Amino acid sequence: MVAPLWQGDVMADIYPVGIVANGRVVWFAWVSDVYDHVLSKKGVPVSAGSKEGLDHEVAACDGALDWDGESLLDVESLISSVDSGVGVCPDAVIDAWNFMTDLFRVVAKAPRKMFHADMMDTYDAFFSQCDIARTVGLASVSISGRDLDRAKIVLQNGLQMVLSI
């Protein structure tokens, strides 16, 4: 079964997301529609080791990528930043965590489960520091050393999930 690409009479937007892993990029197709998700085919995330390969894989699912919406997540650098506590970008942590959640939902066949739901207080602390939180009036919460340690675990486990695909 291929993940649905149509929402009513409108084609869903499909964006490429690259995850930097072990000096290479693993590309995934992320679908933005009513229920955002990673494109899958027969229960396996659609991915490739090159942009051309991802184009081919998505076309085989009757879709097309919008490369203007391309995202590249350097999870390895983010792990280093979180580990050192220097230059940590909360928006980048949340972007990576959200993508890993969408990927996890396919890999674990758990369509409504959050990746590392047991650490939602850490997610909330990072989210409170994001630009979007300020625009909707959420109070900023300090990110603790415990939050940094837990974010590192989430990112490392997410990277392992990417490498296992």
CSV table of N, CA and C in Angstrom, one decimal:
chain,number,residue,atom,x,y,z
A,1,MET,N,0.8,-1.2,0.0
A,1,MET,CA,0.0,0.0,0.0
A,1,MET,C,0.9,1.2,0.0
A,2,VAL,N,0.6,2.2,-0.8
A,2,VAL,CA,1.3,3.5,-0.9
A,2,VAL,C,0.5,4.5,-0.1
A,3,ALA,N,1.3,5.3,0.7
A,3,ALA,CA,0.6,6.3,1.4
A,3,ALA,C,-0.2,7.3,0.5
A,4,PRO,N,-1.3,7.7,0.9
A,4,PRO,CA,-2.1,8.6,0.0
A,4,PRO,C,-1.4,9.9,-0.3
A,5,LEU,N,-1.5,10.3,-1.6
A,5,LEU,CA,-0.9,11.5,-2.0
A,5,LEU,C,-2.0,12.5,-2.4
A,6,TRP,N,-3.2,12.1,-2.4
A,6,TRP,CA,-4.3,13.0,-2.8
A,6,TRP,C,-5.1,13.4,-1.6
A,7,GLN,N,-5.5,14.6,-1.4
A,7,GLN,CA,-6.4,15.1,-0.4
A,7,GLN,C,-7.6,15.7,-1.1
A,8,GLY,N,-8.7,14.9,-1.2
A,8,GLY,CA,-9.8,15.4,-2.0
A,8,GLY,C,-9.4,15.4,-3.4
A,9,ASP,N,-9.6,16.5,-4.1
A,9,ASP,CA,-9.2,16.6,-5.5
A,9,ASP,C,-7.8,17.3,-5.7
A,10,VAL,N,-7.1,17.5,-4.6
A,10,VAL,CA,-5.8,18.2,-4.6
A,10,VAL,C,-4.7,17.3,-4.2
A,11,MET,N,-3.6,17.4,-5.0
A,11,MET,CA,-2.4,16.6,-4.7
A,11,MET,C,-1.7,17.2,-3.5
A,12,ALA,N,-1.3,16.3,-2.5
A,12,ALA,CA,-0.6,16.7,-1.3
A,12,ALA,C,0.8,17.2,-1.7
A,13,ASP,N,1.3,18.1,-1.0
A,13,ASP,CA,2.7,18.6,-1.2
A,13,ASP,C,3.7,17.6,-0.6
A,14,ILE,N,4.7,17.2,-1.4
A,14,ILE,CA,5.7,16.3,-1.0
A,14,ILE,C,7.1,17.0,-1.0
A,15,TYR,N,7.7,17.0,0.2
A,15,TYR,CA,9.0,17.7,0.3
A,15,TYR,C,10.1,16.8,0.6
A,16,PRO,N,11.3,17.0,0.0
A,16,PRO,CA,12.5,16.2,0.4
A,16,PRO,C,13.1,16.6,1.7
A,17,VAL,N,13.4,15.6,2.5
A,17,VAL,CA,14.1,15.9,3.8
A,17,VAL,C,15.4,15.0,3.8
A,18,GLY,N,16.5,15.7,3.8
A,18,GLY,CA,17.8,14.9,3.9
A,18,GLY,C,18.3,14.9,5.3
A,19,ILE,N,18.7,13.7,5.7
A,19,ILE,CA,19.3,13.5,7.0
A,19,ILE,C,20.8,13.2,6.8
A,20,VAL,N,21.7,14.0,7.4
A,20,VAL,CA,23.1,13.8,7.3
A,20,VAL,C,23.5,12.7,8.3
A,21,ALA,N,24.0,11.6,7.7
A,21,ALA,CA,24.4,10.4,8.6
A,21,ALA,C,25.6,9.8,8.0
A,22,ASN,N,26.6,9.7,8.9
A,22,ASN,CA,27.9,9.1,8.6
A,22,ASN,C,28.5,9.7,7.3
A,23,GLY,N,28.5,11.0,7.1
A,23,GLY,CA,29.1,11.6,6.0
A,23,GLY,C,28.4,11.5,4.7
A,24,ARG,N,27.1,11.0,4.7
A,24,ARG,CA,26.3,11.0,3.5
A,24,ARG,C,24.9,11.5,3.9
A,25,VAL,N,24.1,11.7,2.9
A,25,VAL,CA,22.7,12.2,3.1
A,25,VAL,C,21.8,11.1,2.7
A,26,VAL,N,20.8,10.8,3.6
A,26,VAL,CA,19.7,9.9,3.3
A,26,VAL,C,18.5,10.7,3.1
A,27,TRP,N,17.9,10.6,1.9
A,27,TRP,CA,16.8,11.4,1.6
A,27,TRP,C,15.5,10.7,1.8
A,28,PHE,N,14.5,11.4,2.3
A,28,PHE,CA,13.1,10.9,2.6
A,28,PHE,C,12.1,11.9,1.9
A,29,ALA,N,10.9,11.4,1.7
A,29,ALA,CA,9.8,12.2,1.2
A,29,ALA,C,8.9,12.4,2.3
A,30,TRP,N,8.7,13.7,2.6
A,30,TRP,CA,7.8,14.1,3.7
A,30,TRP,C,6.5,14.7,3.1
A,31,VAL,N,5.4,14.2,3.4
A,31,VAL,CA,4.1,14.6,2.8
A,31,VAL,C,3.4,15.6,3.8
A,32,SER,N,3.0,16.7,3.2
A,32,SER,CA,2.3,17.7,4.0
A,32,SER,C,0.9,17.7,3.5
A,33,ASP,N,0.0,17.2,4.4
A,33,ASP,CA,-1.5,17.3,4.1
A,33,ASP,C,-2.2,17.3,5.5
A,34,VAL,N,-3.4,16.9,5.5
A,34,VAL,CA,-4.2,17.0,6.8
A,34,VAL,C,-3.4,16.2,7.9
A,35,TYR,N,-2.8,15.1,7.6
A,35,TYR,CA,-2.0,14.4,8.6
A,35,TYR,C,-0.6,14.2,8.0
A,36,ASP,N,0.3,15.1,8.4
A,36,ASP,CA,1.7,15.1,7.9
A,36,ASP,C,2.3,13.8,8.2
A,37,HIS,N,3.1,13.3,7.2
A,37,HIS,CA,3.7,11.9,7.4
A,37,HIS,C,4.9,11.7,6.4
A,38,VAL,N,5.7,10.7,6.7
A,38,VAL,CA,6.7,10.3,5.8
A,38,VAL,C,6.1,9.4,4.8
A,39,LEU,N,6.3,9.6,3.5
A,39,LEU,CA,5.8,8.7,2.5
A,39,LEU,C,6.3,7.3,2.6
A,40,SER,N,5.4,6.4,2.5
A,40,SER,CA,5.8,5.0,2.6
A,40,SER,C,5.2,4.2,1.5
A,41,LYS,N,5.9,3.0,1.3
A,41,LYS,CA,5.4,2.1,0.3
A,41,LYS,C,5.5,0.7,0.9
A,42,LYS,N,4.4,0.0,1.0
A,42,LYS,CA,4.4,-1.3,1.6
A,42,LYS,C,4.9,-1.3,3.0
A,43,GLY,N,4.6,-0.2,3.7
A,43,GLY,CA,5.0,-0.1,5.1
A,43,GLY,C,6.4,0.3,5.4
A,44,VAL,N,7.2,0.6,4.3
A,44,VAL,CA,8.6,1.0,4.4
A,44,VAL,C,8.7,2.5,4.0
A,45,PRO,N,9.5,3.3,4.8
A,45,PRO,CA,9.6,4.7,4.4
A,45,PRO,C,10.3,4.8,3.0
A,46,VAL,N,9.8,5.7,2.2
A,46,VAL,CA,10.4,5.9,0.9
A,46,VAL,C,11.7,6.8,1.1
A,47,SER,N,12.8,6.2,0.7
A,47,SER,CA,14.1,6.9,0.9
A,47,SER,C,15.1,6.6,-0.2
A,48,ALA,N,16.1,7.4,-0.2
A,48,ALA,CA,17.2,7.1,-1.3
A,48,ALA,C,18.5,7.8,-0.8
A,49,GLY,N,19.5,7.4,-1.4
A,49,GLY,CA,20.8,7.9,-1.1
A,49,GLY,C,21.2,9.1,-2.0
A,50,SER,N,20.3,9.5,-2.9
A,50,SER,CA,20.6,10.7,-3.8
A,50,SER,C,19.3,11.4,-4.1
A,51,LYS,N,19.4,12.6,-4.5
A,51,LYS,CA,18.2,13.4,-4.9
A,51,LYS,C,17.5,12.7,-6.1
A,52,GLU,N,18.3,12.3,-7.1
A,52,GLU,CA,17.8,11.6,-8.2
A,52,GLU,C,17.0,10.4,-7.9
A,53,GLY,N,17.6,9.6,-6.9
A,53,GLY,CA,17.0,8.4,-6.5
A,53,GLY,C,15.7,8.6,-5.8
A,54,LEU,N,15.6,9.7,-5.0
A,54,LEU,CA,14.4,10.0,-4.3
A,54,LEU,C,13.3,10.5,-5.3
A,55,ASP,N,13.7,11.2,-6.3
A,55,ASP,CA,12.8,11.6,-7.3
A,55,ASP,C,12.2,10.4,-8.0
A,56,HIS,N,13.0,9.4,-8.3
A,56,HIS,CA,12.6,8.2,-8.9
A,56,HIS,C,11.6,7.4,-8.0
A,57,GLU,N,12.0,7.3,-6.7
A,57,GLU,CA,11.1,6.5,-5.7
A,57,GLU,C,9.8,7.2,-5.6
A,58,VAL,N,9.8,8.5,-5.5
A,58,VAL,CA,8.5,9.2,-5.3
A,58,VAL,C,7.6,9.1,-6.6
A,59,ALA,N,8.3,9.2,-7.7
A,59,ALA,CA,7.5,9.1,-9.0
A,59,ALA,C,6.9,7.7,-9.1
A,60,ALA,N,7.6,6.7,-8.6
A,60,ALA,CA,7.0,5.3,-8.6
A,60,ALA,C,5.8,5.2,-7.7
A,61,CYS,N,5.6,6.2,-6.8
A,61,CYS,CA,4.4,6.3,-5.9
A,61,CYS,C,3.4,7.3,-6.5
A,62,ASP,N,3.6,7.6,-7.7
A,62,ASP,CA,2.7,8.6,-8.4
A,62,ASP,C,2.7,10.0,-7.8
A,63,GLY,N,3.9,10.4,-7.3
A,63,GLY,CA,4.0,11.7,-6.7
A,63,GLY,C,5.2,12.5,-7.3
A,64,ALA,N,5.3,13.7,-6.9
A,64,ALA,CA,6.4,14.5,-7.3
A,64,ALA,C,6.9,15.4,-6.2
A,65,LEU,N,8.2,15.5,-6.1
A,65,LEU,CA,8.8,16.3,-5.0
A,65,LEU,C,8.8,17.8,-5.3
A,66,ASP,N,8.6,18.6,-4.3
A,66,ASP,CA,8.8,20.0,-4.4
A,66,ASP,C,10.1,20.4,-3.8
A,67,TRP,N,11.1,20.5,-4.6
A,67,TRP,CA,12.5,20.7,-4.2
A,67,TRP,C,12.7,22.1,-3.6
A,68,ASP,N,11.7,23.0,-3.9
A,68,ASP,CA,11.8,24.4,-3.3
A,68,ASP,C,11.6,24.3,-1.8
A,69,GLY,N,11.0,23.2,-1.3
A,69,GLY,CA,10.8,23.0,0.1
A,69,GLY,C,11.8,22.1,0.8
A,70,GLU,N,12.9,21.9,0.1
A,70,GLU,CA,13.9,20.9,0.6
A,70,GLU,C,14.4,21.3,2.0
A,71,SER,N,14.6,20.3,2.9
A,71,SER,CA,15.2,20.5,4.2
A,71,SER,C,16.4,19.6,4.3
A,72,LEU,N,17.4,20.0,5.0
A,72,LEU,CA,18.5,19.2,5.3
A,72,LEU,C,18.8,19.3,6.8
A,73,LEU,N,18.7,18.2,7.5
A,73,LEU,CA,18.9,18.1,8.9
A,73,LEU,C,20.2,17.4,9.2
A,74,ASP,N,21.2,18.2,9.7
A,74,ASP,CA,22.5,17.7,10.1
A,74,ASP,C,22.4,17.2,11.5
A,75,VAL,N,21.9,16.0,11.7
A,75,VAL,CA,21.6,15.5,13.0
A,75,VAL,C,23.0,15.2,13.8
A,76,GLU,N,24.0,14.8,13.0
A,76,GLU,CA,25.3,14.6,13.7
A,76,GLU,C,25.8,15.9,14.3
A,77,SER,N,25.8,17.0,13.6
A,77,SER,CA,26.2,18.3,14.2
A,77,SER,C,25.3,18.7,15.3
A,78,LEU,N,24.0,18.5,15.1
A,78,LEU,CA,23.1,18.8,16.2
A,78,LEU,C,23.4,18.0,17.5
A,79,ILE,N,23.7,16.8,17.3
A,79,ILE,CA,24.1,16.0,18.5
A,79,ILE,C,25.3,16.6,19.2
A,80,SER,N,26.3,16.9,18.4
A,80,SER,CA,27.5,17.5,19.0
A,80,SER,C,27.2,18.8,19.7
A,81,SER,N,26.3,19.6,19.1
A,81,SER,CA,26.0,20.9,19.8
A,81,SER,C,25.2,20.7,21.1
A,82,VAL,N,24.3,19.7,21.1
A,82,VAL,CA,23.5,19.4,22.3
A,82,VAL,C,24.4,18.8,23.3
A,83,ASP,N,25.3,18.0,22.9
A,83,ASP,CA,26.3,17.3,23.8
A,83,ASP,C,27.2,18.4,24.5
A,84,SER,N,27.6,19.4,23.8
A,84,SER,CA,28.5,20.4,24.4
A,84,SER,C,27.7,21.5,25.1
A,85,GLY,N,26.4,21.6,24.7
A,85,GLY,CA,25.6,22.7,25.3
A,85,GLY,C,25.9,24.0,24.7
A,86,VAL,N,26.7,24.1,23.6
A,86,VAL,CA,27.1,25.3,23.0
A,86,VAL,C,26.4,25.5,21.6
A,87,GLY,N,25.8,26.6,21.4
A,87,GLY,CA,25.2,26.9,20.1
A,87,GLY,C,24.0,26.0,19.8
A,88,VAL,N,23.3,25.6,20.8
A,88,VAL,CA,22.1,24.7,20.5
A,88,VAL,C,21.0,25.5,20.0
A,89,CYS,N,20.4,25.1,18.9
A,89,CYS,CA,19.3,25.8,18.2
A,89,CYS,C,18.0,25.0,18.5
A,90,PRO,N,17.2,25.5,19.4
A,90,PRO,CA,15.9,24.8,19.7
A,90,PRO,C,15.1,24.5,18.5
A,91,ASP,N,15.0,25.4,17.6
A,91,ASP,CA,14.2,25.1,16.4
A,91,ASP,C,14.7,23.9,15.6
A,92,ALA,N,16.1,23.7,15.5
A,92,ALA,CA,16.6,22.6,14.9
A,92,ALA,C,16.3,21.3,15.6
A,93,VAL,N,16.4,21.4,16.9
A,93,VAL,CA,16.1,20.2,17.8
A,93,VAL,C,14.6,19.8,17.5
A,94,ILE,N,13.7,20.7,17.5
A,94,ILE,CA,12.3,20.4,17.3
A,94,ILE,C,12.0,19.9,15.9
A,95,ASP,N,12.7,20.6,14.9
A,95,ASP,CA,12.5,20.1,13.5
A,95,ASP,C,13.0,18.6,13.4
A,96,ALA,N,14.1,18.3,14.0
A,96,ALA,CA,14.6,16.9,13.9
A,96,ALA,C,13.7,16.0,14.7
A,97,TRP,N,13.3,16.4,15.9
A,97,TRP,CA,12.4,15.5,16.7
A,97,TRP,C,11.1,15.3,15.9
A,98,ASN,N,10.5,16.3,15.3
A,98,ASN,CA,9.2,16.2,14.6
A,98,ASN,C,9.4,15.2,13.4
A,99,PHE,N,10.5,15.4,12.7
A,99,PHE,CA,10.7,14.5,11.5
A,99,PHE,C,10.9,13.1,12.0
A,100,MET,N,11.7,12.9,13.1
A,100,MET,CA,11.9,11.5,13.6
A,100,MET,C,10.6,10.9,14.1
A,101,THR,N,9.7,11.7,14.6
A,101,THR,CA,8.4,11.2,15.0
A,101,THR,C,7.6,10.7,13.7
A,102,ASP,N,7.6,11.5,12.7
A,102,ASP,CA,7.0,11.1,11.4
A,102,ASP,C,7.6,9.8,10.9
A,103,LEU,N,8.9,9.7,10.9
A,103,LEU,CA,9.6,8.5,10.5
A,103,LEU,C,9.3,7.3,11.4
A,104,PHE,N,9.3,7.5,12.7
A,104,PHE,CA,9.0,6.5,13.7
A,104,PHE,C,7.6,5.9,13.5
A,105,ARG,N,6.7,6.8,13.1
A,105,ARG,CA,5.3,6.3,12.9
A,105,ARG,C,5.2,5.3,11.8
A,106,VAL,N,6.1,5.4,10.8
A,106,VAL,CA,6.1,4.4,9.7
A,106,VAL,C,6.9,3.2,10.2
A,107,VAL,N,8.1,3.4,10.7
A,107,VAL,CA,8.9,2.3,11.1
A,107,VAL,C,8.3,1.4,12.1
A,108,ALA,N,7.7,2.0,13.1
A,108,ALA,CA,7.1,1.3,14.3
A,108,ALA,C,5.6,0.9,14.0
A,109,LYS,N,5.1,1.4,12.8
A,109,LYS,CA,3.7,1.1,12.5
A,109,LYS,C,2.8,1.6,13.6
A,110,ALA,N,3.1,2.8,14.1
A,110,ALA,CA,2.4,3.4,15.2
A,110,ALA,C,1.9,4.8,14.7
A,111,PRO,N,0.9,4.9,14.0
A,111,PRO,CA,0.5,6.2,13.3
A,111,PRO,C,0.2,7.4,14.2
A,112,ARG,N,0.0,7.2,15.4
A,112,ARG,CA,-0.3,8.3,16.3
A,112,ARG,C,0.7,8.5,17.4
A,113,LYS,N,1.7,7.7,17.5
A,113,LYS,CA,2.7,7.7,18.6
A,113,LYS,C,3.8,8.8,18.3
A,114,MET,N,4.2,9.4,19.4
A,114,MET,CA,5.3,10.4,19.3
A,114,MET,C,6.6,9.7,19.6
A,115,PHE,N,7.6,10.0,18.9
A,115,PHE,CA,8.9,9.5,19.1
A,115,PHE,C,9.4,10.0,20.4
A,116,HIS,N,9.8,9.0,21.3
A,116,HIS,CA,10.2,9.3,22.7
A,116,HIS,C,9.1,10.2,23.4
A,117,ALA,N,7.9,9.7,23.4
A,117,ALA,CA,6.8,10.3,24.1
A,117,ALA,C,7.1,10.5,25.6
A,118,ASP,N,8.0,9.6,26.1
A,118,ASP,CA,8.3,9.6,27.5
A,118,ASP,C,9.1,10.8,27.9
A,119,MET,N,9.5,11.6,26.9
A,119,MET,CA,10.4,12.8,27.2
A,119,MET,C,9.7,14.1,26.7
A,120,MET,N,8.3,14.1,26.7
A,120,MET,CA,7.6,15.2,26.2
A,120,MET,C,7.9,16.5,27.0
A,121,ASP,N,8.3,16.4,28.3
A,121,ASP,CA,8.6,17.6,29.0
A,121,ASP,C,9.9,18.3,28.4
A,122,THR,N,10.8,17.5,27.9
A,122,THR,CA,12.0,18.0,27.2
A,122,THR,C,11.6,18.6,25.9
A,123,TYR,N,10.7,17.9,25.1
A,123,TYR,CA,10.2,18.5,23.9
A,123,TYR,C,9.6,19.8,24.1
A,124,ASP,N,8.8,19.9,25.2
A,124,ASP,CA,8.1,21.2,25.5
A,124,ASP,C,9.1,22.3,25.9
A,125,ALA,N,10.1,21.9,26.6
A,125,ALA,CA,11.1,23.0,26.9
A,125,ALA,C,11.8,23.5,25.7
A,126,PHE,N,12.2,22.6,24.8
A,126,PHE,CA,12.8,23.1,23.5
A,126,PHE,C,11.8,23.9,22.7
A,127,PHE,N,10.6,23.4,22.6
A,127,PHE,CA,9.6,24.1,21.8
A,127,PHE,C,9.3,25.5,22.3
A,128,SER,N,9.3,25.6,23.6
A,128,SER,CA,9.1,26.9,24.2
A,128,SER,C,10.1,28.0,23.8
A,129,GLN,N,11.3,27.5,23.4
A,129,GLN,CA,12.4,28.4,23.0
A,129,GLN,C,12.3,28.7,21.5
A,130,CYS,N,11.4,28.1,20.7
A,130,CYS,CA,11.3,28.2,19.3
A,130,CYS,C,10.6,29.5,18.9
A,131,ASP,N,10.9,30.0,17.7
A,131,ASP,CA,10.3,31.2,17.2
A,131,ASP,C,8.8,31.1,17.2
A,132,ILE,N,8.3,30.0,16.8
A,132,ILE,CA,6.8,29.8,16.7
A,132,ILE,C,6.1,29.9,18.0
A,133,ALA,N,6.8,29.4,19.1
A,133,ALA,CA,6.2,29.5,20.4
A,133,ALA,C,6.0,31.0,20.8
A,134,ARG,N,6.9,31.8,20.5
A,134,ARG,CA,6.8,33.2,20.8
A,134,ARG,C,5.7,33.9,20.0
A,135,THR,N,5.5,33.5,18.8
A,135,THR,CA,4.4,34.1,18.0
A,135,THR,C,3.0,33.7,18.5
A,136,VAL,N,2.9,32.6,19.1
A,136,VAL,CA,1.6,32.2,19.7
A,136,VAL,C,1.5,32.5,21.2
A,137,GLY,N,2.5,33.2,21.7
A,137,GLY,CA,2.4,33.7,23.1
A,137,GLY,C,2.7,32.6,24.2
A,138,LEU,N,3.4,31.6,23.8
A,138,LEU,CA,3.8,30.6,24.9
A,138,LEU,C,5.0,31.1,25.7
A,139,ALA,N,4.9,30.9,27.0
A,139,ALA,CA,6.0,31.3,27.8
A,139,ALA,C,7.3,30.5,27.6
A,140,SER,N,8.4,31.1,27.6
A,140,SER,CA,9.7,30.4,27.4
A,140,SER,C,10.1,29.7,28.7
A,141,VAL,N,10.5,28.5,28.5
A,141,VAL,CA,11.0,27.7,29.7
A,141,VAL,C,12.5,27.4,29.5
A,142,SER,N,13.3,27.5,30.5
A,142,SER,CA,14.7,27.3,30.4
A,142,SER,C,15.0,25.8,30.1
A,143,ILE,N,16.0,25.6,29.3
A,143,ILE,CA,16.5,24.3,28.9
A,143,ILE,C,17.5,23.9,29.9
A,144,SER,N,17.3,22.8,30.6
A,144,SER,CA,18.2,22.3,31.6
A,144,SER,C,19.2,21.4,31.1
A,145,GLY,N,20.2,21.1,31.9
A,145,GLY,CA,21.2,20.0,31.5
A,145,GLY,C,20.5,18.7,31.3
A,146,ARG,N,19.5,18.4,32.1
A,146,ARG,CA,18.8,17.1,31.9
A,146,ARG,C,18.1,17.1,30.5
A,147,ASP,N,17.5,18.3,30.1
A,147,ASP,CA,16.9,18.4,28.8
A,147,ASP,C,17.9,18.2,27.7
A,148,LEU,N,19.1,18.7,27.8
A,148,LEU,CA,20.1,18.5,26.8
A,148,LEU,C,20.5,17.0,26.7
A,149,ASP,N,20.7,16.4,27.9
A,149,ASP,CA,21.0,15.0,27.9
A,149,ASP,C,19.9,14.1,27.2
A,150,ARG,N,18.7,14.5,27.5
A,150,ARG,CA,17.6,13.7,26.9
A,150,ARG,C,17.4,14.0,25.4
A,151,ALA,N,17.6,15.2,25.0
A,151,ALA,CA,17.6,15.6,23.6
A,151,ALA,C,18.7,14.8,22.8
A,152,LYS,N,19.8,14.7,23.4
A,152,LYS,CA,20.9,13.9,22.8
A,152,LYS,C,20.5,12.4,22.6
A,153,ILE,N,19.8,11.9,23.6
A,153,ILE,CA,19.3,10.5,23.4
A,153,ILE,C,18.3,10.4,22.3
A,154,VAL,N,17.4,11.3,22.2
A,154,VAL,CA,16.4,11.3,21.1
A,154,VAL,C,17.1,11.4,19.8
A,155,LEU,N,18.0,12.3,19.6
A,155,LEU,CA,18.7,12.5,18.4
A,155,LEU,C,19.6,11.3,18.0
A,156,GLN,N,20.3,10.7,19.0
A,156,GLN,CA,21.0,9.5,18.7
A,156,GLN,C,20.1,8.4,18.3
A,157,ASN,N,19.1,8.2,18.9
A,157,ASN,CA,18.1,7.1,18.6
A,157,ASN,C,17.5,7.4,17.2
A,158,GLY,N,17.2,8.6,16.9
A,158,GLY,CA,16.6,9.0,15.6
A,158,GLY,C,17.7,8.7,14.5
A,159,LEU,N,18.9,9.0,14.8
A,159,LEU,CA,19.9,8.8,13.8
A,159,LEU,C,20.1,7.3,13.6
A,160,GLN,N,20.0,6.5,14.6
A,160,GLN,CA,20.1,5.0,14.5
A,160,GLN,C,18.9,4.5,13.6
A,161,MET,N,17.8,5.1,13.8
A,161,MET,CA,16.6,4.7,13.1
A,161,MET,C,16.8,5.0,11.6
A,162,VAL,N,17.4,6.1,11.3
A,162,VAL,CA,17.7,6.5,9.9
A,162,VAL,C,18.7,5.5,9.3
A,163,LEU,N,19.7,5.2,10.0
A,163,LEU,CA,20.8,4.3,9.5
A,163,LEU,C,20.3,2.9,9.4
A,164,SER,N,19.2,2.5,10.1
A,164,SER,CA,18.7,1.1,10.0
A,164,SER,C,17.8,0.9,8.8
A,165,ILE,N,17.4,2.0,8.1
A,165,ILE,CA,16.5,1.9,7.0
A,165,ILE,C,17.3,1.5,5.7
